[in-house]
Short mmCIF file of C-alpha atoms and ligand atoms in Angstrom, two decimals:
data_model
loop_
_atom_site.label_atom_id
_atom_site.label_comp_id
_atom_site.label_asym_id
_atom_site.label_seq_id
_atom_site.Cartn_x
_atom_site.Cartn_y
_atom_site.Cartn_z
CA UNK L 1 7.18 9.52 -36.45
CA UNK L 2 5.84 12.96 -37.30
CA UNK L 3 2.41 12.34 -35.93
CA UNK L 4 2.06 8.99 -34.12
CA UNK L 5 -1.70 9.42 -33.68
CA UNK L 6 -2.26 9.93 -37.42
CA UNK L 7 0.06 7.01 -38.25
CA UNK L 8 -1.79 4.70 -35.89
CA UNK L 9 -5.22 5.72 -37.18
CA UNK L 10 -4.07 5.21 -40.77
CA UNK L 11 -2.90 1.69 -39.90
CA UNK L 12 -6.21 0.35 -38.51
CA UNK L 13 -9.77 0.04 -39.69
CA UNK L 14 -12.16 2.34 -37.76
CA UNK L 15 -13.92 -0.61 -36.15
CA UNK L 16 -10.58 -2.01 -34.91
CA UNK L 17 -9.35 1.14 -33.16
CA UNK L 18 -7.97 0.26 -29.73
CA UNK L 19 -9.30 3.21 -27.71
CA UNK L 20 -7.12 2.58 -24.64
CA UNK L 21 -4.01 2.53 -26.82
CA UNK L 22 -5.21 5.57 -28.76
CA UNK L 23 -5.74 7.47 -25.49
CA UNK L 24 -2.18 6.63 -24.41
CA UNK L 25 -0.85 7.64 -27.79
CA UNK L 26 -2.63 11.01 -27.70
CA UNK L 27 -1.39 11.66 -24.17
CA UNK L 28 2.21 10.76 -24.95
CA UNK L 29 2.14 12.84 -28.13
CA UNK L 30 1.17 15.90 -26.06
CA UNK L 31 3.87 15.11 -23.49
CA UNK L 32 6.57 14.51 -26.10
CA UNK L 33 5.85 17.87 -27.77
CA UNK L 34 7.06 19.59 -24.58
CA UNK L 35 9.22 17.02 -22.80
CA UNK L 36 10.34 14.16 -25.08
CA UNK L 37 12.55 12.61 -22.40
CA UNK L 38 9.58 12.28 -20.06
CA UNK L 39 7.53 10.56 -22.78
CA UNK L 40 10.48 8.23 -23.43
CA UNK L 41 10.71 7.37 -19.73
CA UNK L 42 7.01 6.51 -19.56
CA UNK L 43 7.49 4.12 -22.49
CA UNK L 44 10.71 2.89 -20.83
CA UNK L 45 8.74 2.03 -17.71
CA UNK L 46 6.30 -0.06 -19.75
CA UNK L 47 9.26 -1.85 -21.33
CA UNK L 48 10.78 -2.46 -17.90
CA UNK L 49 7.54 -3.76 -16.44
CA UNK L 50 6.99 -6.04 -19.43
CA UNK L 51 10.30 -7.81 -18.86
CA UNK L 52 10.42 -7.99 -15.05
CA UNK L 53 7.99 -9.93 -12.93
CA UNK L 54 6.60 -7.73 -10.17
CA UNK L 55 6.40 -9.36 -6.76
CA UNK L 56 6.49 -6.20 -4.64
CA UNK L 57 3.74 -6.79 -2.09
CA UNK L 58 2.66 -3.14 -2.02
CA UNK L 59 2.34 -2.67 -5.80
CA UNK L 60 -0.18 -3.65 -8.43
CA UNK L 61 -1.35 -2.73 -11.95
CA UNK L 62 -4.43 -0.49 -11.89
CA UNK L 63 -6.83 -0.46 -14.82
CA UNK L 64 -6.31 1.86 -17.75
CA UNK L 65 -9.70 3.39 -16.85
CA UNK L 66 -8.20 4.41 -13.48
CA UNK L 67 -5.02 5.72 -15.14
CA UNK L 68 -6.79 7.72 -17.80
CA UNK L 69 -9.21 9.25 -15.30
CA UNK L 70 -6.24 10.84 -13.51
CA UNK L 71 -5.14 12.92 -16.50
CA UNK L 72 -7.67 15.72 -16.64
CA UNK L 73 -8.43 19.37 -15.87
CA UNK L 74 -9.50 18.68 -12.28
CA UNK L 75 -5.81 19.02 -11.47
CA UNK L 76 -6.26 22.77 -11.98
CA UNK L 77 -8.78 23.12 -9.14
CA UNK L 78 -8.25 24.19 -5.57
CA UNK L 79 -10.90 22.66 -3.34
CA UNK L 80 -9.91 23.01 0.33
CA UNK L 81 -12.84 22.12 2.53
CA UNK L 82 -15.51 19.48 2.01
CA UNK L 83 -18.24 19.10 -0.63
CA UNK L 84 -20.64 22.06 -0.31
CA UNK L 85 -18.29 23.87 2.12
CA UNK L 86 -15.20 25.00 0.20
CA UNK L 87 -12.75 27.83 0.76
CA UNK L 88 -12.88 28.58 -3.01
CA UNK L 89 -15.67 29.21 -5.48
CA UNK L 90 -16.28 27.12 -8.58
CA UNK L 91 -16.26 23.63 -7.08
CA UNK L 92 -19.64 22.32 -8.28
CA UNK L 93 -18.07 19.49 -10.26
CA UNK L 94 -15.36 18.75 -7.70
CA UNK L 95 -18.15 18.49 -5.11
CA UNK L 96 -19.96 15.96 -7.30
CA UNK L 97 -16.81 13.89 -7.80
CA UNK L 98 -15.77 13.93 -4.15
CA UNK L 99 -19.30 13.15 -2.88
CA UNK L 100 -19.52 10.26 -5.34
CA UNK L 101 -16.08 8.89 -4.40
CA UNK L 102 -16.90 9.08 -0.66
CA UNK L 103 -20.29 7.39 -1.22
CA UNK L 104 -18.62 4.62 -3.24
CA UNK L 105 -16.03 4.11 -0.49
CA UNK L 106 -18.71 3.92 2.21
CA UNK L 107 -20.72 1.44 0.14
CA UNK L 108 -17.70 -0.73 -0.75
CA UNK L 109 -16.52 -1.08 2.83
CA UNK L 110 -19.82 -0.65 4.70
CA UNK L 111 -18.39 2.38 6.51
CA UNK L 112 -20.28 5.13 8.30
CA UNK L 113 -17.94 7.88 7.08
CA UNK L 114 -15.26 8.25 4.37
CA UNK L 115 -12.71 10.98 3.70
CA UNK L 116 -11.24 10.52 0.22
CA UNK L 117 -8.83 13.47 0.34
CA UNK L 118 -5.54 12.02 1.69
CA UNK L 119 -2.88 11.87 -1.00
CA UNK L 120 -1.25 8.70 0.33
CA UNK L 121 -1.26 6.29 3.27
CA UNK L 122 1.13 8.33 5.40
CA UNK L 123 -1.13 11.35 4.84
CA UNK L 124 -4.17 9.29 5.84
CA UNK L 125 -2.45 8.16 9.05
CA UNK L 126 -1.43 11.69 10.06
CA UNK L 127 -4.99 12.87 9.43
CA UNK L 128 -6.42 9.96 11.44
CA UNK L 129 -4.01 10.53 14.35
CA UNK L 130 -4.83 14.23 14.56
CA UNK L 131 -8.55 13.65 14.20
CA UNK L 132 -8.39 11.20 17.13
CA UNK L 133 -6.33 13.68 19.14
CA UNK L 134 -8.80 16.45 18.29
CA UNK L 135 -11.87 14.42 19.18
CA UNK L 136 -10.58 12.64 22.25
CA UNK L 137 -8.05 15.07 23.76
CA UNK L 138 -8.40 18.59 22.40
CA UNK L 139 -12.22 18.79 22.44
CA UNK L 140 -12.53 17.69 26.12
CA UNK L 141 -9.65 20.04 27.06
CA UNK L 142 -11.45 22.93 25.36
CA UNK L 143 -14.67 21.98 27.07
CA UNK L 144 -12.92 21.99 30.45
CA UNK L 145 -11.83 25.56 29.67
CA UNK L 146 -15.44 26.44 28.79
CA UNK L 147 -14.48 26.95 25.12
CA UNK L 148 -15.18 25.38 21.73
CA UNK L 149 -13.02 27.67 19.63
CA UNK L 150 -9.21 27.44 19.58
CA UNK L 151 -8.96 31.12 18.63
CA UNK L 152 -10.55 32.18 21.89
CA UNK L 153 -7.78 30.62 24.01
CA UNK L 154 -5.25 32.92 25.63
CA UNK L 155 -1.60 32.53 24.61
CA UNK L 156 -0.82 30.59 27.79
CA UNK L 157 -3.84 28.28 27.40
CA UNK L 158 -2.88 27.58 23.78
CA UNK L 159 0.70 26.74 24.79
CA UNK L 160 -0.58 24.40 27.50
CA UNK L 161 -3.00 22.66 25.13
CA UNK L 162 -0.24 22.15 22.53
CA UNK L 163 2.09 20.68 25.15
CA UNK L 164 -0.56 18.23 26.31
CA UNK L 165 -1.28 16.94 22.78
CA UNK L 166 2.07 15.21 22.31
CA UNK L 167 2.04 13.12 25.45
CA UNK L 168 -0.57 10.49 24.57
CA UNK L 169 0.31 6.86 24.11
CA UNK L 170 0.16 4.97 20.82
CA UNK L 171 0.43 1.17 20.91
CA UNK L 172 1.14 -0.41 17.49
CA UNK L 173 2.97 -3.31 15.87
CA UNK L 174 6.72 -2.81 15.98
CA UNK L 175 8.66 -2.23 12.77
CA UNK L 176 10.63 -5.49 12.97
CA UNK L 177 7.40 -7.45 13.42
CA UNK L 178 5.98 -5.89 10.24
CA UNK L 179 4.56 -2.58 11.48
CA UNK L 180 4.74 0.43 9.16
CA UNK L 181 7.05 3.42 9.57
CA UNK L 182 4.06 5.61 10.41
CA UNK L 183 3.10 3.31 13.29
CA UNK L 184 5.64 4.87 15.64
CA UNK L 185 9.03 4.20 14.01
CA UNK L 186 11.64 6.36 15.67
CA UNK L 187 12.50 8.33 12.52
CA UNK L 188 8.84 9.02 11.68
CA UNK L 189 6.67 11.94 12.75
CA UNK L 190 4.36 9.49 14.57
CA UNK L 191 7.06 8.88 17.20
CA UNK L 192 7.26 12.63 17.81
CA UNK L 193 3.47 13.04 17.98
CA UNK L 194 2.99 10.25 20.53
CA UNK L 195 4.58 8.46 23.42
CA UNK L 196 5.08 5.29 21.38
CA UNK L 197 4.82 1.72 22.66
CA UNK L 198 4.84 -1.41 20.53
CA UNK L 199 3.75 -5.00 20.58
CA UNK L 200 5.65 -7.68 18.68
CA UNK L 201 4.89 -11.01 17.07
CA UNK L 202 5.45 -14.07 19.26
CA UNK L 203 9.03 -15.34 19.16
CA UNK L 204 7.71 -18.89 18.91
CA UNK L 205 5.01 -18.66 16.24
CA UNK L 206 5.89 -15.42 14.47
CA UNK L 207 2.22 -14.49 14.86
CA UNK L 208 0.27 -12.00 16.96
CA UNK L 209 -0.41 -13.17 20.50
CA UNK L 210 -3.68 -11.49 21.50
CA UNK L 211 -3.38 -12.35 25.19
CA UNK L 212 0.07 -10.74 25.30
CA UNK L 213 -1.24 -7.66 23.47
CA UNK L 214 -4.11 -7.44 25.96
CA UNK L 215 -1.69 -7.59 28.90
CA UNK L 216 0.40 -4.80 27.37
CA UNK L 217 -2.61 -2.65 26.51
CA UNK L 218 -4.03 -2.92 30.02
CA UNK L 219 -0.69 -1.89 31.47
CA UNK L 220 0.00 0.97 29.03
CA UNK L 221 -3.59 2.21 28.59
CA UNK L 222 -2.88 3.86 25.21
CA UNK L 223 -5.01 6.55 23.61
CA UNK L 224 -4.80 4.52 20.38
CA UNK L 225 -4.45 0.79 19.87
CA UNK L 226 -3.28 0.40 16.28
CA UNK L 227 -3.48 -2.75 14.16
CA UNK L 228 -2.22 -3.22 10.61
CA UNK L 229 1.06 -3.93 8.91
CA UNK L 230 3.34 -3.71 5.91
CA UNK L 231 4.96 -7.08 6.39
CA UNK L 232 2.89 -9.61 8.34
CA UNK L 233 1.68 -12.69 6.44
CA UNK L 234 -1.36 -13.57 8.55
CA UNK L 235 -4.88 -12.32 9.10
CA UNK L 236 -5.81 -10.31 12.19
CA UNK L 237 -8.82 -10.92 14.41
CA UNK L 238 -10.16 -7.38 14.62
CA UNK L 239 -13.08 -8.33 16.88
CA UNK L 240 -10.54 -9.52 19.46
CA UNK L 241 -8.42 -6.40 19.00
CA UNK L 242 -11.47 -4.17 19.52
CA UNK L 243 -12.26 -6.07 22.72
CA UNK L 244 -8.72 -5.31 23.91
CA UNK L 245 -9.06 -1.64 22.95
CA UNK L 246 -12.37 -1.38 24.82
CA UNK L 247 -10.92 -2.97 27.95
CA UNK L 248 -7.96 -0.57 27.82
CA UNK L 249 -10.16 2.45 27.07
CA UNK L 250 -8.37 3.01 23.74
CA UNK L 251 -9.50 4.17 20.33
CA UNK L 252 -9.09 1.24 17.95
CA UNK L 253 -7.45 2.27 14.68
CA UNK L 254 -6.57 -0.05 11.78
CA UNK L 255 -4.21 0.68 8.89
CA UNK L 256 -5.43 -1.73 6.21
CA UNK L 257 -3.24 -0.28 3.43
CA UNK L 258 -1.86 -3.68 2.47
CA UNK L 259 -5.03 -5.72 2.62
CA UNK L 260 -7.80 -3.25 1.68
CA UNK L 261 -8.39 -5.24 -1.53
CA UNK L 262 -8.89 -8.40 0.50
CA UNK L 263 -11.45 -6.55 2.65
CA UNK L 264 -13.24 -5.09 -0.39
CA UNK L 265 -13.15 -8.53 -2.06
CA UNK L 266 -14.66 -10.16 1.09
CA UNK L 267 -11.72 -12.49 1.65
CA UNK L 268 -11.42 -10.90 5.06
CA UNK L 269 -14.91 -10.84 6.56
CA UNK L 270 -16.57 -11.17 9.97
CA UNK L 271 -13.93 -10.96 12.71
CA UNK L 272 -11.27 -10.30 10.04
CA UNK L 273 -12.95 -7.27 8.44
CA UNK L 274 -11.62 -4.21 10.29
CA UNK L 275 -14.36 -1.77 9.26
CA UNK L 276 -17.18 -2.88 11.61
CA UNK L 277 -14.78 -3.23 14.54
CA UNK L 278 -12.45 -0.21 14.34
CA UNK L 279 -13.23 3.39 15.23
CA UNK L 280 -10.98 4.62 12.42
CA UNK L 281 -9.55 2.75 9.42
CA UNK L 282 -6.91 4.13 7.07
CA UNK L 283 -5.64 2.76 3.79
CA UNK L 284 -3.84 3.42 0.58
CA UNK L 285 -5.84 2.80 -2.57
CA UNK L 286 -3.14 1.38 -4.84
CA UNK L 287 -2.00 -1.90 -3.29
CA UNK L 288 -4.33 -4.92 -3.23
CA UNK L 289 -7.20 -2.46 -3.82
CA UNK L 290 -5.72 -1.74 -7.30
CA UNK L 291 -6.71 1.92 -7.58
CA UNK L 292 -4.71 5.13 -8.08
CA UNK L 293 -1.74 5.98 -5.83
CA UNK L 294 -3.56 7.69 -2.95
CA UNK L 295 -5.08 7.38 0.55
CA UNK L 296 -8.45 7.07 2.31
CA UNK L 297 -9.82 7.31 5.85
CA UNK L 298 -12.96 5.48 6.99
CA UNK L 299 -14.47 6.06 10.41
CA UNK L 300 -17.37 5.82 12.77
CA UNK L 301 -19.59 8.90 12.78
CA UNK L 302 -18.08 10.03 16.10
CA UNK L 303 -14.90 11.08 14.25
CA UNK L 304 -16.60 12.63 11.22
CA UNK L 305 -16.48 16.21 12.45
CA UNK L 306 -12.78 16.06 13.27
CA UNK L 307 -11.95 14.33 9.99
CA UNK L 308 -13.97 16.87 8.02
CA UNK L 309 -11.54 19.48 9.35
CA UNK L 310 -8.68 17.65 7.60
CA UNK L 311 -8.02 20.97 5.94
CA UNK L 312 -6.64 23.01 7.67
CA UNK L 313 -5.78 20.37 10.32
CA UNK L 314 -3.16 18.41 8.36
CA UNK L 315 -3.98 18.81 4.67
CA UNK L 316 -3.98 21.47 1.98
CA UNK L 317 -5.75 21.23 -1.35
CA UNK L 318 -7.11 17.81 -2.31
CA UNK L 319 -6.31 16.31 -5.72
CA UNK L 320 -9.70 16.14 -7.45
CA UNK L 321 -8.31 14.34 -10.50
CA UNK L 322 -7.02 11.54 -8.24
CA UNK L 323 -10.26 11.50 -6.24
CA UNK L 324 -12.09 10.94 -9.55
CA UNK L 325 -9.85 7.94 -10.21
CA UNK L 326 -10.52 6.64 -6.67
CA UNK L 327 -14.26 6.66 -7.48
CA UNK L 328 -13.57 4.57 -10.59
CA UNK L 329 -11.44 2.12 -8.59
CA UNK L 330 -14.06 1.77 -5.84
CA UNK L 331 -16.66 0.93 -8.48
CA UNK L 332 -14.32 -1.67 -9.98
CA UNK L 333 -13.66 -3.17 -6.54
CA UNK L 334 -17.40 -3.56 -5.93
CA UNK L 335 -17.78 -5.94 -8.88
CA UNK L 336 -18.02 -9.72 -8.68
CA UNK L 337 -14.81 -10.04 -10.76
CA UNK L 338 -12.94 -8.21 -8.02
CA UNK L 339 -14.12 -10.71 -5.38
CA UNK L 340 -12.79 -13.47 -7.58
CA UNK L 341 -9.53 -11.53 -8.01
CA UNK L 342 -9.11 -11.05 -4.24
CA UNK L 343 -9.66 -14.76 -3.60
CA UNK L 344 -7.10 -15.66 -6.25
CA UNK L 345 -4.48 -13.32 -4.72
CA UNK L 346 -4.56 -15.40 -1.53
CA UNK L 347 -4.79 -18.73 -3.34
CA UNK L 348 -1.71 -17.74 -5.35
CA UNK L 349 0.13 -16.56 -2.28
CA UNK L 350 -0.47 -19.88 -0.53
CA UNK L 351 0.78 -21.70 -3.64
CA UNK L 352 3.87 -19.48 -3.75
CA UNK L 353 4.60 -20.12 -0.07
CA UNK L 354 4.31 -23.88 -0.64
CA UNK L 355 6.57 -23.68 -3.70
CA UNK L 356 9.22 -21.74 -1.76
CA UNK L 357 9.10 -24.28 1.08
CA UNK L 358 9.20 -27.23 -1.33
CA UNK L 359 12.29 -25.70 -2.91
CA UNK L 360 14.09 -25.46 0.41
CA UNK L 361 13.41 -21.84 1.45
CA UNK L 362 12.36 -20.77 4.93
CA UNK L 363 8.95 -19.06 4.92
CA UNK L 364 8.08 -17.26 8.15
CA UNK L 365 5.07 -18.67 10.03
CA UNK L 366 5.10 -21.56 7.54
CA UNK L 367 2.75 -19.87 5.10
CA UNK L 368 0.29 -17.03 4.64
CA UNK L 369 -3.35 -15.92 4.96
CA UNK L 370 -3.01 -12.86 2.76
CA UNK L 371 -1.16 -11.47 -0.26
CA UNK L 372 2.39 -11.67 1.06
CA UNK L 373 5.02 -14.03 2.38
CA UNK L 374 8.29 -13.40 4.18
CA UNK L 375 11.34 -15.50 3.34
CA UNK L 376 14.38 -15.69 5.61
CA UNK L 377 17.33 -15.71 3.17
CA UNK L 378 19.82 -15.63 6.02
CA UNK L 379 18.99 -19.28 6.68
CA UNK L 380 20.55 -20.23 3.35
CA UNK L 381 24.25 -21.00 3.34
CA UNK L 382 25.46 -21.60 -0.20
CA UNK L 383 28.90 -22.68 0.97
CA UNK L 384 30.61 -19.30 0.98
CA UNK L 385 28.61 -17.52 3.66
CA UNK L 386 25.10 -16.41 4.40
CA UNK L 387 23.43 -13.81 2.21
CA UNK L 388 21.49 -10.74 3.29
CA UNK L 389 18.12 -9.52 2.08
CA UNK L 390 19.90 -6.83 0.12
CA UNK L 391 22.04 -9.32 -1.80
CA UNK L 392 19.00 -11.49 -2.45
CA UNK L 393 16.94 -8.50 -3.68
CA UNK L 394 19.74 -7.34 -6.04
CA UNK L 395 20.44 -10.82 -7.43
CA UNK L 396 16.75 -11.42 -8.11
CA UNK L 397 16.43 -8.01 -9.76
CA UNK L 398 19.37 -8.95 -12.02
CA UNK L 399 17.30 -12.03 -12.98
CA UNK L 400 14.25 -9.83 -13.74
CA UNK L 401 12.35 -10.56 -10.54
CA UNK L 402 11.42 -7.35 -8.73
CA UNK L 403 10.65 -7.54 -5.01
CA UNK L 404 11.95 -5.93 -1.86
CA UNK L 405 14.15 -6.89 1.03
CA UNK L 406 12.53 -6.71 4.45
CA UNK L 407 13.54 -6.77 8.09
CA UNK L 408 12.44 -9.83 10.02
CA UNK L 409 11.63 -10.12 13.74
CA UNK L 410 14.92 -9.77 15.67
CA UNK L 411 16.78 -9.19 12.39
CA UNK L 412 20.58 -9.42 12.94
CA UNK L 413 21.19 -7.46 9.70
CA UNK L 414 19.20 -4.36 10.65
CA UNK L 415 16.74 -2.37 8.50
CA UNK L 416 19.13 -1.61 5.61
CA UNK L 417 20.70 -4.96 4.72
CA UNK L 418 18.00 -7.12 6.37
CA UNK L 419 17.70 -10.91 6.39
CA UNK L 420 14.38 -11.22 4.61
CA UNK L 421 12.45 -10.85 1.40
CA UNK L 422 8.82 -9.77 1.23
CA UNK L 423 7.04 -11.34 -1.73
CA UNK L 424 3.52 -10.42 -2.83
CA UNK L 425 1.05 -11.85 -5.35
CA UNK L 426 -1.37 -8.94 -6.01
CA UNK L 427 0.31 -7.77 -9.23
CA UNK L 428 0.95 -11.17 -10.81
CA UNK L 429 -2.64 -12.17 -10.03
CA UNK L 430 -3.80 -9.06 -11.92
CA UNK L 431 -1.80 -10.35 -14.89
CA UNK L 432 -3.86 -13.55 -14.76
CA UNK L 433 -1.25 -15.89 -13.31
CA UNK L 434 -2.48 -18.85 -11.27
CA UNK L 435 -1.12 -21.50 -8.96
CA UNK L 436 0.92 -23.26 -11.69
CA UNK L 437 2.78 -20.01 -12.35
CA UNK L 438 3.33 -19.57 -8.59
CA UNK L 439 5.01 -22.97 -8.49
CA UNK L 440 7.27 -21.85 -11.33
CA UNK L 441 8.05 -18.53 -9.61
CA UNK L 442 8.88 -20.26 -6.31
CA UNK L 443 11.25 -22.58 -8.16
CA UNK L 444 12.95 -19.71 -10.01
CA UNK L 445 13.37 -17.67 -6.81
CA UNK L 446 14.96 -20.67 -5.06
CA UNK L 447 17.19 -21.36 -8.08
CA UNK L 448 18.56 -17.80 -7.93
CA UNK L 449 18.96 -17.61 -4.16
CA UNK L 450 20.86 -20.89 -4.06
CA UNK L 451 23.26 -19.53 -6.71
CA UNK L 452 24.16 -16.30 -4.83
CA UNK L 453 27.26 -15.89 -2.66
CA UNK L 454 28.60 -12.88 -0.77
CA UNK L 455 31.66 -11.56 -2.63
CA UNK L 456 34.04 -10.47 -1.26
CA UNK L 457 33.43 -12.85 1.64
CA UNK L 458 31.64 -11.09 4.47
CA UNK L 459 30.11 -8.37 2.25
CA UNK L 460 26.47 -7.59 3.03
CA UNK L 461 25.76 -5.86 -0.30
CA UNK L 462 28.09 -7.27 -2.97
CA UNK L 463 27.60 -10.75 -4.35
CA UNK L 464 28.25 -13.09 -7.22
CA UNK L 465 25.68 -15.23 -8.95
CA UNK L 466 26.46 -18.45 -10.72
CA UNK L 467 26.08 -17.57 -14.48
CA UNK L 468 24.26 -20.77 -15.49
CA UNK L 469 21.58 -20.22 -12.86
CA UNK L 470 21.19 -16.58 -13.89
CA UNK L 471 20.76 -17.48 -17.57
CA UNK L 472 18.21 -20.15 -16.71
CA UNK L 473 16.26 -17.79 -14.43
CA UNK L 474 16.17 -15.04 -17.08
CA UNK L 475 14.92 -17.51 -19.67
CA UNK L 476 12.21 -18.90 -17.39
CA UNK L 477 11.00 -15.41 -16.35
CA UNK L 478 10.83 -14.36 -19.99
CA UNK L 479 8.80 -17.43 -20.95
CA UNK L 480 6.40 -16.70 -18.10
CA UNK L 481 5.94 -13.01 -18.91
CA UNK L 482 5.53 -13.68 -22.65
CA UNK L 483 2.30 -15.46 -21.66
CA UNK L 484 1.16 -12.70 -19.26
CA UNK L 485 2.10 -9.29 -20.73
CA UNK L 486 1.58 -6.16 -18.64
CA UNK L 487 -1.05 -3.85 -20.15
CA UNK L 488 -1.54 -5.97 -23.28
CA UNK L 489 -3.71 -3.17 -24.75
CA UNK L 490 -0.54 -1.10 -25.25
CA UNK L 491 1.59 -1.77 -28.34
CA UNK L 492 5.07 -1.36 -26.88
CA UNK L 493 6.89 -1.62 -30.20
CA UNK L 494 4.80 1.17 -31.71
CA UNK L 495 5.36 3.38 -28.64
CA UNK L 496 9.12 2.75 -28.72
CA UNK L 497 9.32 3.73 -32.38
CA UNK L 498 7.25 6.84 -31.74
CA UNK L 499 8.84 8.16 -28.53
CA UNK L 500 12.19 6.51 -27.71
N1 LIG N 1 5.99 1.41 0.95
C1 LIG N 1 4.81 0.67 1.31
C2 LIG N 1 5.12 -0.77 1.46
O1 LIG N 1 5.91 -1.23 0.69
O2 LIG N 1 4.55 -1.45 2.30
C3 LIG N 1 4.17 1.22 2.52
O3 LIG N 1 4.60 2.48 2.79
#
C-alpha cells in the first residue's frame, strides 16, 4: 500500500473511523518509512499473540490508551531529580506528569509516598535497597561522625563507610520457594549488596510458615525482612510479617510486582494488603496491574528523603513518556471495572487449578489464592520417562499455549530444566475469558502434557508429542482464541497487507 492511512480513511465513513486503529496505522506508517522490518515485526507480534494463548503469569495486555501514551515527545526530555527540583531546565510539563502519576499511585494504593521513576521491578528493588541502606545505615554512620554530607568525609572515612554498607543482612524468600532473582539470588547484585539469608516454604504444605520465619528472623536479625514472590500461589499475611519484622528490629519490605493488580483491585485487603503494613513496597506496573512495562516504589514518609535521592543514588534520567503511561494505568486501575477484573483473575485461577487437578495434574499447595498456579510436570510418567518443565513448556508452545517453566521447592532438575510450570490468568482474564474457558484450558494443557515423552530417552530438553493430541490441542486453542481476540480494535489483515 502506498499510503495505508489514506487507504484506510477512504474505506470507512467518517463516523465509523476506529481511532485506536487509526493511531496504530499512523504510528506504523512512520516506523515503516524508516525501518520497515521493525514495523513488520510489530505486526508479526500481534499475529503471534492472536494465535497463541498467553498464560505467562507475569504478562498481561495493557490498554491501547496506555500504549499510545508511551509514544510521544516526552522521550526527548532529561529530567534527573524530582518535580520542582531538576538538574535540567525546561521540565514544567514533565513535573506536571510526574506529580500527577505519583499522586495517582498514592491514591490507588493508599500510600504515604510514591516514586514513579524506576524503569522496571529490578530497578525499583535496587532503589529500595539503597534507600533503606541510606536511611538506616549510612545516615546514622554519618551522624556518628558528626557529618550529614558524604563529600565532607575524609578518604579513609569514606572507604570505611563503603565497606560497612555491604555487610547488612537481607532475609527473603528463597528462589526455589518462589522468591525473585533480586531477592538475594546468588547471581544477582542483591547477593553482593547484602549478607543474604532466606526462608523457604514448608516442606509439608508448600506454604509460608510464619512461626518458622519468626524463629529465623529473631536468630538472624536482618536489616530487611523481605516478602513477595514471582512464583508462590498463595496470599501472604503482611500484618503477621510486619509483626515479625518489628520483633526482629528489621525494615519490612514487600515486592508486590506479581500481585499489585490484586492489591489495587482490593482482592488483597486488610492483613493481605502490603501497603499499610510495610515500610517500603516495590512493584512492576505491567503484570496484574496491567500498565506499561515499568517500576514503582511506595513507602512510609520516613524513607521519602532517601528515595527522592534515587538520582544520583541508583538511577539516571527517568522516562517521562513511560511515567505518563503509568498515570493512565493508575487511573484505569482505580475504576470499578478494574476491581471486577481483579476478582475475576483469581476466580479464573481457582477454576484453572481445579481443571488441572480434575485432569490428573499435580498442582502445588492444591490450588491458589492469586493469579498463578504451579504444576509439577515431573510427577507425570507417560510410559517412557518423566518430563521436565522445559519439555513441557516447549511442547505447549508448539500447541500455541505460551507459559513458562519454573523451579519448584527442592527441584531435582535445577533452575534451567526445572520440574514445574507456572501458569497465570491475568492476560486471559483481560481477554474476557471466564471459568468455562479455564476448564477448557486445563483440559487442553493436560491433553498435551500426557502426550509428551522425552526423546531420546533420558533427554531433559528434547521430546516427542503424539501427533493426534497436538492437532486436537491446536484446534481447541484456535477455537478458544477466535472467540477472544487480542486487541480486537486492530485489523490484523489490513496491517499485514500494509506492512508485512
Ligand atoms: N520475569 C518476571 C517474572 O516472570 O516473574 C519477574 O522478573
